[in-house]
Amino acid sequence: MNLDLIADITTAILVSFGCFLGIIGGLGMHRLGDFYSRLHAVGITDTLCSFLILSGLAFQAGLTLVTVKLILVFLFLFFTSPTASFSLANNAWNWGLKPENLPVELAESYEGDDS
Amino acid sequence: MADNLILRVMSKALIPVIILFALYVQFHGDYSPGGGFQAGVIFSSAILLYVMVFGLDAAAKVLPDKALIFTASFGVLLYAGTGVVSLFLGGQYLNYSLLANTAMAGQHIGIIVIELGVGLTVASVMLLIFFTFARRTRVE
Amino acid sequence: MNILLTGAAIAIMFTMLLALIRALMGPTVFDRVLAVNMFGTKAVLLVAVFAFISGRPDVLDIALLYSLLNFVGVVAALRLVQRGKEYAQKKLEEDAQ
Amino acid sequence: MKLTASLSLFLSALWLLLSGHYDILLISMGVASVLFTIYMSHRMKIIDDEGHPIHLKGQFFKFWFILSGKIFTSNIDVALRILGVKPIQPQLIKLKLDQDSDLSKVIYANAITLTPGSASLHIEDGYLFVHTISREGAEELLNGDMAKLIPKGITGENQ
């Protein structure tokens, strides 16, 4: 009984914090200026947000095969999402999309390096 | 895209996992969501990833068209054959209960064989359609 | 506990809505694919939460599957974009000749 | 051969964890599935030490431990920047890739992408282009904090 209560409270804290981070990530999709900055907002929802929600659910499941499946979901997300992000960014780069809002001195030095 | 370093290394690790997951879905149709059709589609998505990373020619070597046509028709044959076998055993078409000594065991064997047939056909027909379209739109 | 999980599902759906708006607005095609990628990740989490709300852990298989297919989908979409660019360039060269 | 054995062990463990039904029929189907997967992977020629880095062993756990700490702090950092508590200053930097193997380069680039606030964009001539959201993050990467963590791969066997 007591143990159940502790597990419930842990789940509540983890899941609500995870959802909060998820909404921040969603807001970031709109607040950040250009495509390359938005990659970081997706980074939030892919890592800590999903970790918090899935581990919160794992506290509900206890030590069963369900927890193993939750861990597998997390591992798949954890390995595929940086790869997907990288190939997206790399495609955009090869396409010729330039980052915006760079500081002036850095943008100049970058132009110099590129040529 | 084969020169894309990160994609190459990660898909080398992921493709076996996707194939195993497809087979898991195939054989656990009676315990969890899934079955032959879904398994076939997941399997073909693994091959799709292989095509996109390593190219169409490498995939054509792994799964030649002739083998795909063979498995596509073999799956249909497996499905129809199970029905005909139950017909010969004195039941209706696709009446699995007669396939083994008890009705339960017969049902079990019947559904597994049928799902295997569906999975084989779906996977190979999906891939055949994909290969046909991919070859047609290739930029020389 | 179900109330909390329902709240979590609503929060996740709100995030999906934000991603969907970005996918519809996105100035470049890459913004759209990025938003769809985020939508997919959120869908995986939504399915996982739904499995616990409805008390059917079997549904987690779908979450597993979706997390794998999301990756394949993004790679396929990018391949299409790349193809489109190659095709457009070829067309331009042909027109120039 | 060693790699095939380890891959089949890994796949069998995955099957047992996914399945949850341990009767003779399903176990034998599992064996058949693992054998089929190994056969397909052999045909595709994707069993090598890039896809299955068993040589990394011990260094891997230390790496993940430190990386997860970094991911946690940088998540909070980026969340604060999105909420407007800290400023957003996008930076573009070029990092030298002096890792010796392809696998190490991949782990390095993926670790950078996994940490929110920095995303790798492009690999060219031994340089990695990285976009970061803050000046501090860029300086940290330029100091080589992340590069020190990356486990060593095998040289020579794959090109």
Coordinates of C-alpha atoms in Angstrom, one line a residue:
Chain A
M1 CA 0.0 0.0 0.0
N2 CA 2.6 2.5 1.1
L3 CA 4.9 1.4 -1.7
D4 CA 2.1 1.9 -4.2
L5 CA 1.7 5.4 -3.0
I6 CA 5.4 6.2 -3.3
A7 CA 5.3 4.8 -6.9
D8 CA 2.2 6.8 -7.7
I9 CA 3.8 10.0 -6.4
T10 CA 7.1 9.3 -8.4
T11 CA 5.1 8.7 -11.5
A12 CA 3.1 11.9 -11.0
I13 CA 6.3 14.0 -10.6
L14 CA 8.1 12.4 -13.5
V15 CA 5.2 12.4 -16.0
S16 CA 4.1 16.0 -15.3
F17 CA 7.7 17.3 -15.6
G18 CA 8.1 15.4 -18.8
C19 CA 4.9 16.8 -20.2
F20 CA 6.0 20.3 -19.2
L21 CA 9.3 19.8 -21.1
G22 CA 7.4 18.5 -24.1
I23 CA 5.2 21.6 -24.2
I24 CA 8.3 23.8 -23.9
G25 CA 9.8 21.9 -26.9
G26 CA 6.5 22.5 -28.8
L27 CA 6.7 26.2 -28.0
G28 CA 10.3 26.2 -29.0
M29 CA 9.3 25.1 -32.5
H30 CA 7.5 28.5 -32.8
R31 CA 9.8 30.8 -30.7
L32 CA 13.1 29.8 -32.3
G33 CA 13.9 31.7 -35.5
D34 CA 15.3 29.3 -38.1
F35 CA 15.4 25.7 -39.0
Y36 CA 18.8 24.9 -37.3
S37 CA 17.7 26.4 -34.0
R38 CA 14.5 24.4 -34.1
L39 CA 16.6 21.2 -34.2
H40 CA 17.5 22.0 -30.5
A41 CA 13.8 22.2 -29.6
V42 CA 13.3 18.7 -31.1
G43 CA 16.3 17.6 -29.1
I44 CA 14.5 18.4 -25.9
T45 CA 11.4 16.3 -26.7
D46 CA 13.5 13.4 -28.0
T47 CA 15.7 13.0 -25.0
L48 CA 14.8 14.1 -21.5
C49 CA 11.0 14.5 -22.2
S50 CA 10.6 11.0 -23.5
F51 CA 12.9 9.6 -20.8
L52 CA 10.9 11.2 -18.0
I53 CA 7.5 10.1 -19.3
L54 CA 8.6 6.5 -20.1
S55 CA 10.4 6.1 -16.7
G56 CA 7.3 7.5 -15.0
L57 CA 5.2 4.8 -16.7
A58 CA 7.8 2.2 -15.7
F59 CA 7.2 3.0 -12.0
Q60 CA 3.6 2.1 -12.6
A61 CA 4.4 -1.2 -14.3
G62 CA 6.9 -2.4 -11.7
L63 CA 9.5 -5.1 -12.5
T64 CA 7.8 -6.8 -15.4
L65 CA 8.2 -7.4 -19.1
V66 CA 6.2 -4.2 -19.6
T67 CA 9.1 -2.2 -18.1
V68 CA 11.4 -4.0 -20.5
K69 CA 9.3 -2.9 -23.4
L70 CA 9.3 0.7 -22.1
I71 CA 13.1 0.6 -21.9
L72 CA 13.2 -0.8 -25.5
V73 CA 11.0 2.0 -26.7
F74 CA 13.3 4.5 -25.0
L75 CA 16.4 2.9 -26.5
F76 CA 15.0 2.9 -30.0
L77 CA 14.0 6.6 -29.7
F78 CA 17.4 7.3 -28.2
F79 CA 19.4 5.7 -31.1
T80 CA 17.1 6.7 -34.0
S81 CA 16.4 10.4 -33.1
P82 CA 20.0 11.8 -33.4
T83 CA 20.5 9.9 -36.6
A84 CA 17.2 11.3 -38.0
S85 CA 18.1 14.8 -36.8
F86 CA 21.6 14.6 -38.3
S87 CA 20.5 13.4 -41.7
L88 CA 17.8 16.1 -41.7
A89 CA 20.4 18.8 -40.9
N90 CA 22.9 17.4 -43.3
N91 CA 20.3 17.4 -46.1
A92 CA 19.4 21.0 -45.3
W93 CA 23.1 21.9 -45.3
N94 CA 23.8 20.3 -48.6
W95 CA 20.7 21.9 -50.0
G96 CA 22.2 25.2 -49.2
L97 CA 20.0 26.4 -46.3
K98 CA 22.1 29.0 -44.3
P99 CA 21.7 29.5 -40.6
E100 CA 20.1 32.8 -39.7
N101 CA 20.7 35.2 -36.8
L102 CA 24.4 34.4 -36.5
P103 CA 26.6 37.0 -34.8
V104 CA 28.2 39.3 -37.4
E105 CA 31.9 38.5 -36.7
L106 CA 31.2 34.7 -36.7
A107 CA 29.2 34.9 -40.0
E108 CA 32.1 36.7 -41.6
S109 CA 34.7 34.2 -40.4
Y110 CA 32.4 31.4 -41.6
E111 CA 32.1 32.9 -45.1
G112 CA 35.9 33.1 -45.2
D113 CA 36.3 29.5 -44.2
D114 CA 33.8 28.4 -46.8
S115 CA 35.5 29.9 -49.9
Chain B
M1 CA 23.4 8.3 -49.7
A2 CA 25.9 5.5 -49.0
D3 CA 28.6 8.0 -48.3
N4 CA 26.5 9.4 -45.4
L5 CA 28.6 8.0 -42.6
I6 CA 26.2 8.2 -39.7
L7 CA 23.2 6.8 -41.6
R8 CA 25.3 3.9 -42.8
V9 CA 26.6 2.9 -39.3
M10 CA 23.2 3.3 -37.6
S11 CA 21.3 1.4 -40.2
K12 CA 23.8 -1.5 -39.9
A13 CA 22.7 -1.8 -36.3
L14 CA 19.0 -1.2 -36.9
I15 CA 18.2 -3.4 -39.8
P16 CA 18.6 -6.7 -38.0
V17 CA 16.4 -5.4 -35.1
I18 CA 13.7 -4.3 -37.5
I19 CA 13.7 -7.7 -39.3
L20 CA 13.5 -9.6 -35.9
F21 CA 10.7 -7.3 -34.8
A22 CA 8.8 -8.1 -38.0
L23 CA 9.1 -11.8 -37.3
Y24 CA 8.0 -11.2 -33.7
V25 CA 4.9 -9.5 -34.9
Q26 CA 4.4 -12.4 -37.4
F27 CA 4.4 -15.1 -34.8
H28 CA 2.6 -13.4 -32.0
G29 CA -0.5 -12.5 -33.9
D30 CA -2.7 -14.4 -31.4
Y31 CA -1.3 -12.7 -28.3
S32 CA -0.8 -9.1 -29.2
P33 CA -1.8 -6.7 -32.0
G34 CA -0.3 -7.8 -35.3
G35 CA -0.3 -10.7 -37.7
G36 CA 0.9 -11.6 -41.2
F37 CA 0.0 -8.4 -43.0
Q38 CA 1.6 -6.1 -40.5
A39 CA 4.7 -8.3 -40.3
G40 CA 5.1 -8.2 -44.1
V41 CA 5.0 -4.4 -44.2
I42 CA 7.5 -4.1 -41.3
F43 CA 9.9 -6.5 -43.0
S44 CA 9.6 -4.6 -46.3
S45 CA 10.3 -1.3 -44.4
A46 CA 13.6 -2.8 -43.2
I47 CA 14.5 -3.6 -46.8
L48 CA 13.4 -0.1 -47.8
L49 CA 15.9 1.4 -45.3
Y50 CA 18.6 -0.8 -46.8
V51 CA 17.7 0.4 -50.3
M52 CA 17.8 4.1 -49.2
V53 CA 21.2 3.7 -47.5
F54 CA 23.1 1.2 -49.7
G55 CA 21.4 1.7 -53.0
L56 CA 19.0 -0.2 -55.3
D57 CA 21.6 -2.4 -56.9
A58 CA 22.9 -3.8 -53.6
A59 CA 19.3 -4.6 -52.6
A60 CA 18.6 -6.3 -55.9
K61 CA 21.5 -8.7 -55.1
V62 CA 20.2 -9.5 -51.7
L63 CA 16.6 -10.1 -52.9
P64 CA 16.5 -10.9 -56.6
D65 CA 13.2 -10.4 -58.4
K66 CA 12.9 -14.1 -59.2
A67 CA 13.0 -15.0 -55.5
L68 CA 10.4 -12.4 -54.7
I69 CA 8.1 -13.6 -57.4
F70 CA 8.6 -17.2 -56.1
T71 CA 7.8 -16.3 -52.5
A72 CA 4.8 -14.1 -53.5
S73 CA 3.2 -17.1 -55.2
F74 CA 4.3 -19.5 -52.6
G75 CA 2.5 -17.5 -49.9
V76 CA -0.8 -17.7 -51.9
L77 CA -0.2 -21.4 -52.5
L78 CA 0.3 -21.9 -48.8
Y79 CA -2.9 -20.1 -48.0
A80 CA -4.9 -22.0 -50.6
G81 CA -3.2 -25.3 -49.9
T82 CA -4.2 -25.2 -46.3
G83 CA -7.8 -24.7 -47.4
V84 CA -7.6 -27.6 -49.9
V85 CA -6.0 -29.9 -47.3
S86 CA -8.9 -29.3 -44.9
L87 CA -11.2 -29.9 -47.9
F88 CA -9.6 -33.3 -48.5
L89 CA -9.8 -34.2 -44.8
G90 CA -13.6 -34.0 -45.1
G91 CA -14.4 -30.5 -43.8
Q92 CA -15.2 -27.2 -45.3
Y93 CA -12.7 -25.0 -47.1
L94 CA -10.2 -23.5 -44.5
N95 CA -11.8 -25.5 -41.6
Y96 CA -8.6 -25.7 -39.5
S97 CA -10.1 -27.9 -36.8
L98 CA -9.4 -31.0 -38.8
L99 CA -5.7 -30.4 -39.3
A100 CA -4.7 -32.1 -36.1
N101 CA -6.0 -34.7 -33.7
T102 CA -7.8 -32.1 -31.5
A103 CA -9.8 -29.1 -32.7
M104 CA -7.7 -26.7 -30.6
A105 CA -4.3 -27.9 -31.9
G106 CA -5.8 -27.8 -35.5
Q107 CA -6.9 -24.2 -35.1
H108 CA -3.5 -23.3 -33.8
I109 CA -1.5 -24.9 -36.6
G110 CA -4.0 -23.6 -39.2
I111 CA -3.8 -20.0 -38.2
I112 CA 0.1 -20.0 -38.0
V113 CA 0.4 -21.5 -41.5
I114 CA -2.2 -19.1 -42.9
E115 CA -0.5 -16.1 -41.3
L116 CA 2.9 -17.3 -42.7
G117 CA 1.4 -17.4 -46.2
V118 CA -0.1 -13.9 -45.8
G119 CA 3.2 -12.5 -44.4
L120 CA 5.3 -14.0 -47.2
T121 CA 3.0 -12.7 -49.9
V122 CA 2.5 -9.2 -48.5
A123 CA 6.3 -8.7 -47.9
S124 CA 7.3 -9.8 -51.4
V125 CA 4.5 -8.0 -53.2
M126 CA 5.3 -4.8 -51.3
L127 CA 8.9 -5.1 -52.3
L128 CA 8.1 -5.9 -55.9
I129 CA 5.9 -2.8 -56.2
F130 CA 8.6 -0.7 -54.5
F131 CA 11.4 -2.0 -56.7
T132 CA 9.3 -1.5 -59.8
F133 CA 8.6 2.1 -59.0
A134 CA 12.1 2.9 -57.7
R135 CA 13.6 1.7 -61.0
R136 CA 11.1 3.6 -63.1
T137 CA 11.9 7.0 -61.5
R138 CA 15.7 6.7 -61.3
V139 CA 17.6 9.7 -62.4
E140 CA 20.4 8.7 -64.7
Chain C
M1 CA -3.7 7.8 -11.4
N2 CA -5.9 7.6 -14.5
I3 CA -6.7 11.3 -14.2
L4 CA -3.0 12.2 -14.2
L5 CA -2.3 10.0 -17.2
T6 CA -5.3 11.5 -19.1
G7 CA -3.9 14.9 -18.3
A8 CA -0.5 13.8 -19.6
A9 CA -2.2 12.5 -22.8
I10 CA -3.8 15.9 -23.3
A11 CA -0.5 17.7 -22.7
I12 CA 1.2 15.4 -25.3
M13 CA -1.6 16.1 -27.8
F14 CA -1.2 19.8 -27.2
T15 CA 2.5 19.5 -28.1
M16 CA 1.5 17.4 -31.2
L17 CA -0.8 20.3 -32.2
L18 CA 2.0 22.8 -31.9
A19 CA 4.2 20.5 -34.1
L20 CA 1.4 20.1 -36.6
I21 CA 1.0 23.9 -36.9
R22 CA 4.7 24.2 -37.6
A23 CA 4.4 21.4 -40.2
L24 CA 1.7 23.4 -41.9
M25 CA 3.4 26.7 -41.7
G26 CA 7.0 25.7 -42.0
P27 CA 8.8 28.0 -44.5
T28 CA 11.1 25.2 -45.8
V29 CA 10.4 21.6 -46.5
F30 CA 13.0 20.7 -43.8
D31 CA 10.9 22.5 -41.1
R32 CA 8.0 20.4 -42.2
V33 CA 9.9 17.1 -42.0
L34 CA 11.4 18.2 -38.6
A35 CA 7.9 18.9 -37.3
V36 CA 6.6 15.6 -38.5
N37 CA 9.6 13.8 -36.8
M38 CA 8.6 15.5 -33.5
F39 CA 5.0 14.6 -34.1
G40 CA 6.1 11.0 -34.5
T41 CA 8.1 11.0 -31.3
K42 CA 5.1 12.4 -29.4
A43 CA 2.8 9.8 -31.0
V44 CA 5.1 7.1 -29.6
L45 CA 4.8 8.6 -26.1
L46 CA 1.0 9.0 -26.6
V47 CA 0.6 5.4 -27.5
A48 CA 2.7 4.4 -24.4
V49 CA 0.5 6.5 -22.1
F50 CA -2.6 5.2 -23.8
A51 CA -1.5 1.6 -23.1
F52 CA -1.5 2.5 -19.4
I53 CA -4.8 4.4 -19.4
S54 CA -6.6 1.5 -21.1
G55 CA -4.7 -1.1 -19.1
R56 CA -3.6 -3.1 -22.1
P57 CA 0.2 -3.3 -22.2
D58 CA 0.1 -5.2 -25.5
V59 CA -0.4 -1.8 -27.2
L60 CA 3.3 -1.0 -26.3
D61 CA 4.2 -3.1 -29.4
I62 CA 2.7 -0.4 -31.5
A63 CA 4.9 2.2 -29.8
L64 CA 8.0 0.1 -30.5
L65 CA 7.0 -0.2 -34.1
Y66 CA 6.2 3.4 -34.5
S67 CA 9.6 4.5 -33.1
L68 CA 11.3 2.4 -35.7
L69 CA 9.1 3.4 -38.6
N70 CA 9.3 7.1 -37.7
F71 CA 13.0 6.9 -38.5
V72 CA 12.5 5.0 -41.8
G73 CA 9.8 7.6 -42.7
V74 CA 12.1 10.6 -42.1
V75 CA 14.9 9.0 -44.1
A76 CA 12.5 8.3 -47.0
A77 CA 11.1 11.8 -47.0
L78 CA 14.6 13.2 -47.1
R79 CA 15.5 10.9 -50.0
L80 CA 12.5 12.2 -51.8
V81 CA 13.6 15.8 -51.3
Q82 CA 17.1 14.9 -52.5
R83 CA 15.6 13.2 -55.6
G84 CA 13.4 16.2 -56.3
K85 CA 16.5 18.5 -56.3
E86 CA 18.5 16.2 -58.6
Y87 CA 15.5 16.0 -60.9
A88 CA 15.0 19.8 -60.9
Q89 CA 18.7 20.4 -61.7
K90 CA 18.6 17.9 -64.6
K91 CA 15.5 19.5 -65.9
L92 CA 17.2 22.9 -65.7
E93 CA 20.2 21.6 -67.6
E94 CA 18.0 20.1 -70.3
D95 CA 16.1 23.3 -70.7
A96 CA 19.3 25.3 -71.0
Q97 CA 20.6 23.1 -73.9
Chain D
M1 CA 32.4 -15.2 -36.6
K2 CA 32.7 -13.7 -33.2
L3 CA 30.4 -10.9 -34.4
T4 CA 27.8 -13.3 -35.7
A5 CA 27.8 -15.1 -32.4
S6 CA 27.3 -11.9 -30.5
L7 CA 24.6 -10.7 -32.8
S8 CA 22.7 -13.9 -32.5
L9 CA 23.0 -13.8 -28.8
F10 CA 21.7 -10.2 -28.8
L11 CA 18.8 -11.1 -31.1
S12 CA 17.8 -14.1 -29.0
A13 CA 17.8 -11.9 -25.9
L14 CA 15.7 -9.4 -27.7
W15 CA 13.2 -12.1 -28.8
L16 CA 12.9 -13.5 -25.3
L17 CA 12.3 -10.0 -23.8
L18 CA 9.7 -9.1 -26.5
S19 CA 7.9 -12.4 -26.5
G20 CA 7.0 -13.1 -22.8
H21 CA 5.5 -16.5 -23.8
Y22 CA 7.9 -19.4 -23.1
D23 CA 6.4 -22.6 -24.6
I24 CA 8.2 -24.9 -27.0
L25 CA 6.3 -23.7 -30.1
L26 CA 7.2 -20.0 -29.6
I27 CA 10.8 -20.7 -28.5
S28 CA 11.4 -22.8 -31.7
M29 CA 9.8 -20.1 -33.8
G30 CA 12.2 -17.7 -32.0
V31 CA 15.2 -19.8 -33.0
A32 CA 14.0 -19.9 -36.6
S33 CA 13.5 -16.1 -36.6
V34 CA 17.0 -15.4 -35.2
L35 CA 18.5 -17.8 -37.8
F36 CA 16.6 -16.1 -40.6
T37 CA 17.6 -12.6 -39.4
I38 CA 21.3 -13.7 -39.3
Y39 CA 21.0 -15.1 -42.8
M40 CA 19.5 -11.9 -44.1
S41 CA 22.1 -9.8 -42.4
H42 CA 24.8 -12.0 -43.9
R43 CA 23.3 -11.5 -47.3
M44 CA 23.2 -7.8 -46.8
K45 CA 26.8 -7.8 -45.5
I46 CA 25.9 -5.6 -42.5
I47 CA 27.6 -7.7 -39.8
D48 CA 30.8 -5.9 -39.0
D49 CA 32.3 -4.0 -36.1
E50 CA 30.6 -0.8 -37.0
G51 CA 27.1 -2.1 -36.6
H52 CA 28.0 -4.3 -33.6
P53 CA 30.8 -2.6 -31.6
I54 CA 31.5 -5.3 -29.1
H55 CA 35.1 -4.2 -28.8
L56 CA 34.0 -1.1 -26.9
K57 CA 32.8 -3.0 -23.8
G58 CA 33.8 -1.1 -20.6
Q59 CA 34.5 2.4 -22.0
F60 CA 30.9 2.5 -23.3
F61 CA 29.2 2.5 -19.9
K62 CA 31.4 5.3 -18.5
F63 CA 30.7 7.3 -21.7
W64 CA 26.9 6.9 -21.4
F65 CA 27.0 7.8 -17.7
I66 CA 28.8 11.1 -18.3
L67 CA 26.8 11.8 -21.4
S68 CA 23.4 11.4 -19.7
G69 CA 24.5 14.0 -17.1
K70 CA 25.4 16.4 -19.9
I71 CA 22.1 15.7 -21.6
F72 CA 20.2 16.5 -18.4
T73 CA 21.9 19.8 -17.7
S74 CA 21.8 21.0 -21.4
N75 CA 18.1 20.1 -21.5
I76 CA 17.4 22.5 -18.6
D77 CA 19.6 25.1 -20.3
V78 CA 17.8 25.0 -23.6
A79 CA 14.4 25.0 -21.9
L80 CA 15.4 28.2 -20.1
R81 CA 16.5 29.7 -23.3
I82 CA 13.2 28.9 -25.1
L83 CA 11.3 30.4 -22.2
G84 CA 13.3 33.6 -22.6
V85 CA 15.2 33.5 -19.2
K86 CA 18.5 33.2 -21.0
P87 CA 19.3 34.8 -24.4
I88 CA 19.4 32.8 -27.7
Q89 CA 22.7 33.3 -29.5
P90 CA 23.0 30.9 -32.4
Q91 CA 26.6 30.0 -33.3
L92 CA 28.2 28.0 -36.1
I93 CA 31.5 26.3 -35.3
K94 CA 33.9 23.9 -37.0
L95 CA 35.4 21.1 -35.0
K96 CA 38.4 19.0 -36.0
L97 CA 37.6 15.3 -36.2
D98 CA 40.8 13.6 -35.0
Q99 CA 39.1 10.4 -34.1
D100 CA 40.8 7.5 -35.9
S101 CA 37.9 5.3 -36.9
D102 CA 34.6 5.9 -38.6
L103 CA 32.7 4.5 -35.6
S104 CA 34.3 7.0 -33.2
K105 CA 33.3 9.8 -35.6
V106 CA 29.8 8.6 -35.6
I107 CA 29.6 8.3 -31.9
Y108 CA 31.1 11.8 -31.5
A109 CA 28.6 13.4 -34.0
N110 CA 25.6 11.6 -32.5
A111 CA 26.6 12.6 -29.0
I112 CA 26.7 16.2 -30.1
T113 CA 23.3 15.9 -31.7
L114 CA 21.8 14.1 -28.7
T115 CA 22.8 16.9 -26.3
P116 CA 20.1 19.6 -26.9
G117 CA 21.7 23.0 -27.7
S118 CA 24.2 21.6 -30.1
A119 CA 23.5 19.8 -33.4
S120 CA 26.1 18.4 -35.9
L121 CA 25.3 19.5 -39.5
H122 CA 28.0 18.2 -41.8
I123 CA 31.2 16.2 -42.1
E124 CA 33.7 17.4 -44.6
D125 CA 37.5 16.8 -44.9
G126 CA 37.9 15.8 -41.3
Y127 CA 35.9 18.7 -40.0
L128 CA 32.6 18.6 -38.3
F129 CA 30.2 21.6 -38.6
V130 CA 28.2 22.2 -35.4
H131 CA 25.3 24.5 -34.8
T132 CA 24.9 25.5 -31.1
I133 CA 22.3 27.7 -29.5
S134 CA 24.5 29.4 -27.1
R135 CA 28.0 30.9 -26.8
E136 CA 28.9 28.8 -23.7
G137 CA 27.9 25.6 -25.5
A138 CA 30.2 26.5 -28.4
E139 CA 33.1 27.3 -26.2
E140 CA 32.6 24.1 -24.3
L141 CA 32.8 22.1 -27.5
L142 CA 35.8 24.0 -28.8
N143 CA 37.6 23.2 -25.6
G144 CA 37.2 19.5 -26.4
D145 CA 35.2 18.5 -23.4
M146 CA 33.1 16.1 -25.4
A147 CA 35.9 14.8 -27.6
K148 CA 37.8 13.4 -24.5
L149 CA 34.8 11.2 -23.7
I150 CA 34.5 9.4 -27.0
P151 CA 35.5 5.7 -26.8
K152 CA 38.2 4.5 -29.2
G153 CA 37.2 2.4 -32.1
I154 CA 39.2 -0.1 -34.1
T155 CA 41.5 1.3 -36.8
G156 CA 42.5 -0.5 -40.0
E157 CA 39.9 -3.2 -40.3
N158 CA 37.3 -1.0 -42.1
Q159 CA 39.3 1.1 -44.4

